[in-house]
Coordinates of C-alpha atoms in Angstrom, one line a residue:
M26 CA 38.3 169.2 36.0
V27 CA 41.9 170.5 35.2
K28 CA 41.8 174.1 37.0
Y29 CA 44.4 175.6 34.6
R30 CA 45.7 175.9 31.1
T31 CA 48.8 176.1 29.4
L32 CA 50.2 178.0 26.3
N33 CA 53.0 176.7 24.8
L34 CA 54.8 179.7 22.4
D35 CA 57.0 178.6 19.8
L36 CA 59.8 181.3 19.5
K37 CA 62.1 182.6 16.6
N38 CA 64.7 185.4 17.3
G39 CA 62.1 186.5 20.0
L40 CA 59.3 186.7 18.1
I41 CA 56.0 184.4 18.6
T42 CA 55.5 182.0 15.5
N43 CA 52.2 180.4 16.8
E44 CA 48.8 181.5 15.1
L45 CA 47.1 183.2 18.1
T46 CA 43.1 183.0 18.6
K47 CA 41.4 185.7 20.1
D48 CA 41.6 183.8 23.4
N49 CA 45.3 183.1 23.4
K50 CA 45.5 187.2 22.6
N51 CA 43.5 187.7 25.4
V52 CA 45.4 185.2 27.8
L53 CA 48.6 187.3 27.0
E54 CA 47.4 190.8 26.8
V55 CA 45.2 190.8 30.3
K56 CA 45.7 188.0 32.2
P57 CA 47.8 187.2 35.2
V58 CA 50.2 184.6 34.1
T59 CA 53.3 182.8 35.2
Y60 CA 55.8 181.7 32.4
I61 CA 58.7 179.7 31.4
Y62 CA 61.3 181.0 28.6
Y63 CA 63.4 177.7 27.9
N64 CA 65.8 176.1 25.4
L65 CA 66.3 173.2 25.7
K66 CA 69.5 172.3 23.6
K67 CA 71.1 175.1 25.3
K68 CA 69.9 174.1 28.6
K69 CA 69.1 177.8 30.1
V70 CA 65.9 178.5 31.9
Y71 CA 64.2 181.8 32.8
I72 CA 60.8 181.6 35.2
G73 CA 58.8 184.7 35.6
E74 CA 55.0 186.0 36.6
T75 CA 53.5 189.0 35.2
N76 CA 49.9 190.7 34.6
N77 CA 50.6 191.1 30.9
F78 CA 52.5 188.8 29.0
M79 CA 53.2 190.8 25.9
S80 CA 54.2 193.7 27.2
R81 CA 56.5 191.8 29.6
H82 CA 58.3 189.9 26.5
A83 CA 58.5 193.1 25.2
Q84 CA 60.6 194.5 28.2
H85 CA 62.4 191.4 28.2
L86 CA 63.5 191.7 24.4
G87 CA 64.4 195.3 25.1
E88 CA 66.7 194.4 28.2
K89 CA 70.2 196.1 27.4
E90 CA 72.5 193.3 29.3
P91 CA 70.6 190.3 29.8
K92 CA 72.2 186.9 31.3
L93 CA 71.0 185.5 27.8
D94 CA 69.2 187.0 24.9
Y95 CA 65.6 186.6 25.1
R96 CA 66.0 186.1 21.3
E97 CA 67.8 182.6 22.2
Y98 CA 65.1 180.9 24.3
S99 CA 63.4 178.5 21.6
N100 CA 60.1 178.7 23.8
C101 CA 57.8 180.0 26.4
L102 CA 55.2 178.0 28.3
V103 CA 52.4 180.5 30.0
V104 CA 50.7 179.1 32.9
Y105 CA 47.4 180.5 33.4
S106 CA 43.8 180.0 35.4
V107 CA 40.6 181.7 36.7
L108 CA 42.2 181.2 40.0
F109 CA 45.2 183.1 39.5
N110 CA 45.7 186.8 41.0
K111 CA 49.1 188.4 42.1
S112 CA 49.6 186.5 45.0
V113 CA 49.3 183.2 43.2
I114 CA 51.4 184.0 40.2
L115 CA 54.0 185.3 42.4
D116 CA 54.1 182.0 44.5
L117 CA 53.9 179.6 41.6
E118 CA 56.8 181.3 40.3
S119 CA 59.1 181.0 43.3
L120 CA 58.0 177.0 43.5
L121 CA 58.6 176.0 40.2
I122 CA 61.9 178.0 40.5
N123 CA 62.8 176.1 43.6
Y124 CA 61.7 172.9 42.8
M125 CA 63.2 173.0 39.3
M126 CA 66.4 174.0 40.4
A127 CA 66.6 171.2 43.1
E128 CA 67.3 168.5 40.2
S129 CA 69.7 170.7 38.3
K130 CA 72.4 168.4 39.1
T131 CA 70.2 165.8 36.5
T132 CA 68.9 168.3 33.9
K133 CA 72.0 170.5 34.0
F134 CA 69.8 174.1 33.4
T135 CA 71.2 177.4 34.2
F136 CA 68.4 179.5 36.0
L137 CA 68.6 183.1 34.8
N138 CA 66.5 184.5 37.2
G139 CA 67.5 187.3 39.4
N140 CA 66.6 187.4 43.3
T141 CA 63.9 188.7 44.8
G142 CA 64.0 187.8 48.5
Q143 CA 60.3 187.9 49.2
S144 CA 58.6 186.6 52.3
E145 CA 56.4 183.9 52.7
L146 CA 53.5 184.5 50.6
Q147 CA 49.9 183.5 52.5
Y148 CA 46.6 183.6 50.5
V149 CA 43.5 182.1 50.7
N150 CA 43.4 179.2 48.1
K151 CA 47.0 178.6 48.5
E152 CA 46.6 174.8 49.3
E153 CA 44.0 174.5 46.0
I154 CA 47.2 176.3 43.9
L155 CA 49.3 173.6 45.1
T156 CA 47.2 170.3 44.5
E157 CA 45.2 171.5 41.9
V158 CA 48.0 173.3 39.5
F159 CA 51.4 173.1 40.5
Y160 CA 51.2 169.5 41.5
P161 CA 49.5 168.1 37.8
L162 CA 51.5 171.0 36.2
W163 CA 54.6 169.6 37.3
T164 CA 53.8 165.8 36.4
N165 CA 52.4 166.4 33.4
E166 CA 53.3 169.5 31.4
L167 CA 57.0 170.1 32.8
F168 CA 57.5 166.3 32.3
G169 CA 55.9 166.2 28.7
L170 CA 58.0 168.9 27.5
G171 CA 61.6 167.6 29.1
L172 CA 61.6 170.4 31.7
I173 CA 61.8 168.2 34.4
K174 CA 63.2 164.6 35.1
N175 CA 61.8 163.5 38.4
K176 CA 58.0 163.3 39.2
D177 CA 58.6 162.7 43.0
L178 CA 58.2 166.1 44.6
N179 CA 58.9 165.2 47.9
A180 CA 62.5 163.6 47.2
L181 CA 63.2 166.9 45.6
R182 CA 62.1 168.7 48.7
E183 CA 64.5 167.0 51.0
S184 CA 67.4 167.7 48.8
L185 CA 70.1 170.5 49.9
L186 CA 69.5 172.1 46.6
F187 CA 66.6 172.9 47.5
K188 CA 66.5 173.5 50.7
Y189 CA 69.4 176.2 50.1
S190 CA 68.4 177.5 47.0
P191 CA 68.9 181.0 46.7
F192 CA 65.4 181.6 45.8
K193 CA 63.7 180.6 49.0
N194 CA 61.3 182.8 50.8
L195 CA 62.8 184.6 53.4
S196 CA 61.6 185.4 57.1
A197 CA 60.9 188.8 58.0
K198 CA 64.2 189.1 59.9
Q199 CA 66.5 187.0 57.3
R200 CA 64.9 189.6 54.8
E201 CA 65.9 192.4 57.5
I202 CA 69.5 191.3 57.8
K203 CA 70.2 191.1 54.2
E204 CA 68.6 194.3 53.6
I205 CA 71.0 195.8 56.3
V206 CA 74.2 194.0 54.7
E207 CA 73.3 195.2 51.2
Q208 CA 73.0 198.4 52.2
N209 CA 76.4 198.7 53.7
Y210 CA 78.6 195.5 52.5
H211 CA 82.0 196.9 53.6
E212 CA 81.2 196.5 57.2
N213 CA 81.8 193.9 59.3
Y214 CA 78.8 192.0 60.8
I215 CA 78.1 188.7 63.1
V216 CA 74.9 187.4 62.9
D217 CA 74.3 184.8 66.0
A218 CA 71.8 182.3 64.6
P219 CA 71.3 179.1 66.5
A220 CA 70.8 175.5 64.6
G221 CA 68.1 175.7 62.4
S222 CA 67.5 179.4 62.2
G223 CA 68.3 179.8 58.3
K224 CA 71.6 180.6 58.6
S225 CA 72.5 178.5 55.0
V226 CA 69.2 179.9 53.3
L227 CA 70.5 183.3 54.0
F228 CA 74.0 182.8 53.2
T229 CA 73.0 181.6 49.8
N230 CA 70.6 184.0 49.2
L231 CA 72.6 186.9 50.4
A232 CA 75.6 185.9 47.9
F233 CA 73.5 185.6 45.3
S234 CA 71.4 188.8 45.6
L235 CA 75.0 190.8 46.0
A236 CA 76.5 189.2 43.1
E237 CA 73.3 190.2 41.1
K238 CA 73.0 193.6 42.1
N239 CA 76.5 194.6 41.8
P240 CA 78.1 193.0 39.1
N241 CA 81.7 194.1 40.0
L242 CA 81.6 193.1 43.6
K243 CA 84.1 190.7 44.7
I244 CA 82.7 188.2 47.3
G245 CA 84.2 185.4 48.9
V246 CA 81.9 183.0 50.5
V247 CA 83.2 180.4 52.7
T248 CA 81.6 177.3 54.7
T249 CA 82.6 173.8 55.8
G250 CA 84.4 171.0 53.9
N251 CA 81.1 168.8 53.5
L252 CA 78.8 171.7 52.2
I253 CA 81.3 172.7 49.7
A254 CA 80.4 170.9 46.5
Q255 CA 76.4 171.1 47.2
F256 CA 76.9 175.0 47.4
N257 CA 79.0 175.3 44.2
L258 CA 76.4 173.2 42.7
I259 CA 73.5 175.7 43.4
F260 CA 75.7 178.9 42.5
K261 CA 76.6 177.0 38.9
S262 CA 73.0 176.2 38.2
V263 CA 72.4 180.3 38.6
G264 CA 75.1 180.8 36.5
L265 CA 77.3 182.5 38.7
S266 CA 80.2 179.6 39.4
D267 CA 82.9 182.3 37.9
R268 CA 81.9 184.8 40.8
L269 CA 80.8 183.2 43.7
K270 CA 83.4 179.6 44.4
V271 CA 82.5 178.5 48.0
L272 CA 85.9 177.2 49.7
T273 CA 87.1 176.6 53.3
G274 CA 88.4 179.2 55.6
S275 CA 91.7 177.9 54.7
Q276 CA 91.3 177.7 51.1
L277 CA 89.9 181.1 50.7
I278 CA 92.9 182.7 52.9
T279 CA 95.9 180.7 50.7
H280 CA 93.9 181.5 47.4
A281 CA 94.0 185.1 48.3
Q282 CA 97.2 185.1 49.7
K283 CA 99.1 183.7 46.7
N284 CA 97.2 185.6 44.5
D285 CA 97.0 189.1 46.2
V286 CA 93.1 189.2 46.2
T287 CA 91.0 191.7 48.3
Y288 CA 87.3 190.7 48.7
D289 CA 84.6 193.5 49.1
L290 CA 83.1 191.2 51.4
I291 CA 83.1 187.8 52.7
I292 CA 80.6 185.7 53.7
V293 CA 81.0 183.1 55.9
D294 CA 78.3 180.3 56.9
E295 CA 79.3 177.9 60.2
A296 CA 81.5 180.6 61.6
H297 CA 81.7 178.6 64.8
K298 CA 84.1 176.2 62.8
L299 CA 86.6 178.6 61.6
K300 CA 89.8 177.4 63.1
K301 CA 93.1 178.6 65.1
Y302 CA 96.4 177.5 65.2
Y303 CA 96.5 174.4 67.3
T304 CA 99.3 171.9 67.4
K305 CA 96.7 168.6 67.4
G306 CA 95.4 170.1 63.9
H307 CA 95.5 168.2 61.0
P308 CA 98.4 169.6 58.7
N309 CA 96.1 171.2 55.9
A310 CA 94.0 172.9 58.4
R311 CA 96.8 175.1 60.2
R312 CA 99.3 175.4 57.5
H313 CA 98.3 178.9 56.6
L314 CA 98.5 179.7 60.5
K315 CA 101.2 180.5 62.3
E316 CA 101.2 180.0 66.6
G317 CA 98.8 182.5 68.0
E318 CA 96.9 183.1 65.0
E319 CA 93.1 182.6 64.1
E320 CA 91.2 182.4 60.6
I321 CA 89.3 185.6 61.5
M322 CA 92.4 187.8 61.1
H323 CA 93.1 186.7 58.1
L324 CA 89.9 187.0 56.8
K325 CA 89.7 190.8 58.2
A326 CA 93.0 191.5 56.5
I327 CA 91.7 190.2 52.6
S328 CA 88.4 191.8 53.1
K329 CA 86.8 195.7 53.2
G330 CA 83.8 193.9 54.9
M331 CA 82.4 190.3 56.5
V332 CA 79.2 188.4 57.4
L333 CA 79.6 185.8 60.0
L334 CA 76.6 183.6 60.3
Y335 CA 77.6 182.0 63.9
D336 CA 76.4 179.9 66.6
P337 CA 78.2 180.0 70.1
F338 CA 77.2 176.3 70.6
Q339 CA 78.5 174.7 67.9
G340 CA 82.2 174.8 68.0
I341 CA 83.3 171.1 68.3
K342 CA 86.7 171.0 68.3
P343 CA 89.5 172.8 70.2
Q344 CA 91.3 174.1 66.8
N345 CA 87.9 176.0 66.4
I346 CA 87.4 179.6 67.6
S347 CA 85.9 179.3 71.6
P348 CA 83.0 181.8 72.1
S349 CA 85.2 184.0 74.4
E350 CA 87.8 184.5 71.6
M351 CA 85.1 185.1 69.2
I352 CA 83.7 187.9 71.1
E353 CA 87.2 189.5 71.4
L354 CA 87.7 189.0 67.6
T355 CA 84.7 190.3 66.5
D356 CA 84.8 193.3 68.9
G357 CA 83.4 196.2 66.8
F358 CA 81.3 194.2 64.4
A359 CA 77.8 194.9 64.2
K360 CA 75.5 192.4 66.2
L361 CA 72.4 190.9 64.5
E362 CA 70.2 188.2 65.3
M363 CA 68.5 185.5 64.3
T364 CA 66.4 183.5 66.6
Q365 CA 63.1 181.9 64.7
Q366 CA 63.7 178.2 64.4
F367 CA 62.8 176.9 61.0
R368 CA 63.9 173.2 61.3
I369 CA 62.3 171.8 64.0
G370 CA 58.4 170.9 63.8
A371 CA 56.1 172.7 66.1
N372 CA 52.4 173.0 66.9
S373 CA 50.1 175.5 68.5
D374 CA 51.5 174.9 72.0
F375 CA 55.0 174.7 71.6
S376 CA 57.9 175.9 69.3
G377 CA 61.3 174.6 68.2
E378 CA 62.4 177.3 69.9
D379 CA 61.0 175.7 73.1
F380 CA 62.7 172.0 72.1
L381 CA 66.3 173.9 71.5
N382 CA 66.1 175.6 74.9
G383 CA 65.1 172.8 76.7
I384 CA 67.8 170.9 75.0
L385 CA 70.4 173.5 76.2
Y386 CA 69.3 173.8 79.8
G387 CA 68.7 169.8 79.9
I388 CA 72.6 169.1 79.1
Q389 CA 73.6 172.3 80.9
L390 CA 74.6 174.1 78.3
S391 CA 72.3 177.0 79.6
K392 CA 71.0 178.3 82.7
K393 CA 67.6 179.5 81.3
N394 CA 64.9 177.4 82.2
N395 CA 62.1 179.6 80.4
F396 CA 60.7 176.6 77.9
N397 CA 57.5 175.0 77.5
R398 CA 58.2 171.6 78.6
D399 CA 55.1 170.0 76.8
V400 CA 57.4 169.6 73.9
F401 CA 59.4 166.9 75.9
K402 CA 55.8 165.1 76.2
S403 CA 55.0 165.5 72.6
D404 CA 55.1 163.2 69.6
Y405 CA 58.3 164.7 68.4
F406 CA 60.2 163.8 71.6
S407 CA 61.0 160.1 73.0
I408 CA 63.8 158.5 74.6
S409 CA 64.3 154.9 73.8
N410 CA 65.3 152.6 76.6
S411 CA 67.8 150.7 74.7
F412 CA 70.1 150.9 71.8
E413 CA 68.0 148.2 69.9
K414 CA 65.0 150.2 70.3
L415 CA 66.6 153.5 69.0
V416 CA 68.1 151.3 65.8
E417 CA 64.1 150.5 65.8
Y418 CA 62.6 154.0 66.5
V419 CA 64.6 155.0 63.1
E420 CA 63.8 152.0 61.2
N421 CA 60.2 152.1 61.8
K422 CA 60.0 155.8 60.7
T423 CA 61.7 155.1 57.5
H424 CA 59.0 152.4 56.7
S425 CA 56.2 154.3 57.8
Y426 CA 56.9 157.6 56.1
D427 CA 58.0 157.7 52.3
N428 CA 60.7 159.9 51.1
T429 CA 61.9 160.9 54.9
T430 CA 65.9 160.7 55.7
N431 CA 65.8 159.2 59.0
R432 CA 69.7 158.0 60.6
V433 CA 71.2 157.0 63.8
I434 CA 73.8 159.5 65.0
A435 CA 76.3 159.5 67.7
G436 CA 78.9 161.4 70.1
Y437 CA 82.5 160.3 68.8
C438 CA 82.7 157.5 71.7
R439 CA 83.8 154.4 69.7
E440 CA 86.9 154.4 67.8
W441 CA 86.8 154.3 64.1
K442 CA 88.0 151.2 63.2
S443 CA 86.4 150.3 59.9
N444 CA 87.9 153.3 58.1
P445 CA 86.5 152.3 54.6
G446 CA 88.2 155.0 52.7
K447 CA 91.8 153.8 54.2
K448 CA 91.1 150.0 54.1
C449 CA 89.1 149.8 50.8
N450 CA 91.9 151.3 49.1
K451 CA 94.0 148.3 50.3
G452 CA 91.6 145.9 48.7
K453 CA 89.3 144.9 51.6
N454 CA 85.6 145.2 50.4
Y455 CA 82.9 147.2 52.4
D456 CA 81.1 143.9 53.8
E457 CA 84.7 142.5 55.1
L458 CA 85.0 145.8 57.4
E459 CA 85.0 145.0 61.1
Y460 CA 82.1 147.0 62.8
D461 CA 82.5 149.9 65.4
W462 CA 79.7 149.5 67.5
N463 CA 78.3 146.1 68.9
I464 CA 75.4 146.4 71.4
D465 CA 72.6 144.3 72.4
G466 CA 73.5 141.9 69.7
I467 CA 73.5 144.5 67.0
Q468 CA 76.7 145.6 65.0
K469 CA 76.9 149.0 63.2
R470 CA 79.9 150.9 61.3
W471 CA 80.4 154.4 61.6
N472 CA 79.6 156.6 58.7
S473 CA 82.0 155.4 55.6
T474 CA 82.3 159.1 54.3
Y475 CA 81.8 162.5 55.7
E476 CA 81.0 164.5 52.3
D477 CA 77.2 164.4 51.5
W478 CA 77.1 161.1 54.1
I479 CA 73.2 161.0 54.5
K480 CA 72.2 160.6 50.7
R481 CA 75.3 157.7 50.4
E482 CA 74.2 154.1 49.9
N483 CA 75.3 152.6 53.1
S484 CA 74.1 155.4 55.6
E485 CA 71.2 153.9 56.4
V486 CA 72.6 151.0 58.1
E487 CA 75.8 153.2 59.5
I488 CA 75.8 155.3 62.5
G489 CA 76.6 159.0 61.6
S490 CA 79.2 161.0 63.6
I491 CA 79.0 164.9 64.3
H492 CA 81.4 165.5 61.4
A493 CA 79.1 163.7 58.8
I494 CA 75.5 165.4 60.0
Q495 CA 76.8 168.9 61.3
G496 CA 74.8 171.1 58.6
Y497 CA 72.3 168.6 57.5
D498 CA 68.8 168.2 58.3
L499 CA 67.0 164.3 59.0
N500 CA 63.4 164.1 59.4
Y501 CA 64.1 161.7 62.1
A502 CA 67.1 161.7 64.2
G503 CA 68.0 158.5 67.0
V504 CA 70.8 160.5 69.0
I505 CA 73.1 158.2 70.9
I506 CA 74.2 159.9 73.9
G507 CA 77.4 158.0 74.6
N508 CA 79.7 157.1 77.3
D509 CA 82.1 160.1 76.7
I510 CA 79.8 162.0 79.1
S511 CA 79.0 161.1 82.7
V512 CA 77.8 162.8 86.1
R513 CA 80.1 164.0 88.9
D514 CA 78.8 165.9 91.6
G515 CA 75.2 166.6 89.8
R516 CA 77.2 168.0 86.7
L517 CA 77.9 166.6 83.2
V518 CA 81.4 166.4 82.8
A519 CA 83.7 164.4 80.1
V520 CA 85.5 160.9 80.1
P521 CA 88.3 161.4 78.4
E522 CA 89.2 158.1 77.8
N523 CA 85.9 157.8 76.1
Y524 CA 85.9 160.4 73.8
K525 CA 87.5 158.7 70.7
D526 CA 87.9 161.7 68.1
V527 CA 92.0 162.4 68.2
G528 CA 91.8 165.5 66.9
G529 CA 89.2 166.6 69.6
T530 CA 90.6 167.0 72.4
P531 CA 92.8 169.6 74.2
L532 CA 96.8 169.1 74.5
K533 CA 97.8 167.1 77.0
E534 CA 100.0 169.9 78.5
E535 CA 96.9 172.2 78.4
F536 CA 94.3 169.7 79.1
D537 CA 91.2 171.3 80.9
I538 CA 88.6 168.8 81.7
N539 CA 85.9 171.6 81.3
E540 CA 87.1 172.6 78.0
L541 CA 86.5 168.7 76.8
T542 CA 82.9 169.0 78.4
N543 CA 82.0 171.9 76.6
Y544 CA 83.1 170.9 73.3
I545 CA 81.2 167.2 74.0
L546 CA 78.3 168.9 74.7
N547 CA 78.0 171.4 72.2
I548 CA 78.5 167.5 70.0
Y549 CA 75.2 166.6 71.9
Y550 CA 73.2 170.0 71.0
V551 CA 74.4 169.7 67.4
L552 CA 72.7 165.9 66.9
L553 CA 70.2 166.6 68.9
S554 CA 68.9 169.8 66.6
R555 CA 69.1 167.6 63.4
G556 CA 65.5 166.1 63.4
M557 CA 62.7 168.1 61.8
D558 CA 59.8 166.0 62.7
G559 CA 60.9 164.0 65.9
C560 CA 64.1 163.2 67.9
S561 CA 64.8 160.3 70.2
I562 CA 67.6 159.5 72.4
W563 CA 69.4 156.5 73.9
F564 CA 71.7 157.2 76.7
E565 CA 74.4 155.0 77.4
D566 CA 75.2 156.4 80.5
K567 CA 72.0 155.9 82.9
E568 CA 72.7 158.7 85.5
V569 CA 73.3 161.1 82.6
E570 CA 69.5 160.4 81.6
A571 CA 68.1 160.6 85.1
L572 CA 69.8 164.0 85.2
F573 CA 68.6 164.8 81.6
K574 CA 65.0 163.8 82.4
E575 CA 64.9 165.9 85.8
R576 CA 66.0 169.3 84.3
I577 CA 63.5 168.9 81.5
G578 CA 60.8 167.6 83.5
L579 CA 59.8 164.5 82.8

C-alpha cells in the first residue's frame, strides 16, 4: 500500500485550472502538505510546506518582490499523507531541496527557496517517512515528471552539492554562530573549527542566508582553489551567482584592489590556507603580496567585517599563515568555537572527537590524552601491515559497499614524476606515464589532477596527495604515513630529503626542522581525518608505527 498521495496542479497565471473534487479541496485547505512549484521550460523550482495550501498559494501570489513571479510556474505537485504533521512536512521539504539541488548540475534547475537554517528534525516515524514516502516519491512521481534525472540517492548523497548545500540542517552550535554573525556582520570573527566539524556547511549557509536577508549587502566568499567550482555551482543553483562569486584569497584581493571594492563582510572557508609573502611560493600566489605582508591584512583593508573558519592543525605549507601569526593578526577578533564532529563515524562508546583527539596525540601534535582509546580498537580503525594490504583494504571496501568513495592517500614522500597535466599535453598517453610509487610489486601514480580529483575517472587507481584531498570527504581512507617522518629520541621528526613537495619546505637560509616537522604532521592529521566510515594506516617507517601505537594504547 502506498502511504502517500500526490496532486499535480496545472497553473495558468497563478490560477489552478484543474477541476478539483471535494476531496482535493479538503487536502488543499486543511491537510499538512509539502509542495513543489515548477516550470520545466524555465528550469525554475520552489519547494515549500504548509498546513493550508490554498491560503499559502494566495500569499505567494501576493508577494511583492519574489525571485520569480509565482504566476510563471506551470505546475505544482502537492504531496500529502495521513502520516504527515508539521515536523514531517518540514523534513520532507528539506530532503527534497537538498537532494534535488545535488543533481542541479544535470537538471540545470535554479532553486528559488529562502534559507531557514533549521536544526535537525527528529520525530517518531522518521524512518517510515524516508522509506515509505520520500524514496518512492523520488523514484516514481519526481522521476516521471522530469523533476529528477538520477534515481540513485546514495550517489547524490556523496556529491559535494549535497554535502555543502546551504539548505542543510545546522547543529545548535552552527546555528548559534550564524545568528551571532547575522546580528552584527560588520564585526570580525575567528571560528576555531577542527576537521569534520562543519566549516563548509556553515560557510555556504551563512553566505546564502546573509545574501537572502540583505539584498544590498556586498559579501566576499573565499575558499581554496580545488573547491571553487563546486561552491560556485551551489550558489548558481540558488540564483545567487551574481552576488556570491567564490574566489581564492588572492583573487578576491586582486579584484577588490583593481575595482576599488569594499565588502560589508568577507567569509573565508579553510582560513588556515590563507597565505603570507613567501619567496618560494608560486608567483600567482604571492604577486599580490609584498615582503612581510599576509593576505589577512589585505582582506581587513577591503572589508568592514570578516569571518575566518579556521583549524590551526591544517596549515600545510610555509606560505600558510602560521598559528602564532594567526593569533597576532586576529587580535581583537571575536573568538567562536565548533567542536562537534560530523564527518567521522561514532557509536555509543566513542565519538569522532575521540578519534581526532587520539590522532593529534598519537602524532604528537597535542599533549591532551583524555580520549577514549576504544576508538582505535573498533571496526572504524585498523593498521595495515603492508602497502599491499592497505591497497587491498580500500579495494575491498569499494567492492563491499555500493556507492562509497574510498581512496588511498599519502604524505608527499614521493616525487610527482608522472605529472600528466604537463606530459599528456606533450603527446604522451596517460597509460604511458611512469609510476610514482612502486612498493611490494604494486605500481601507482599520484593524483592526475588537483581539482575535484576524487570524482575523476582514474582516481580509484591513483594515490591522492594532500593537495587533492584537503576539503573532501571519503567513506574509507587508506592512509600512507611515509618515510618523510621518523623517530629521534622519542620524538617524531621530519626527514627533509624524503619530503618531495618543492613548495612546501622552509627556505634554506631560514630552515627549521621543527617547522617542517609540524607541516608534515599537519598533513597527516588532515589525511587521517578524511574517512567518514573507516580508516586504515600503513606506516613506511616501523619505528613511527611503534611510537604511534604506544601513544594510542595499542
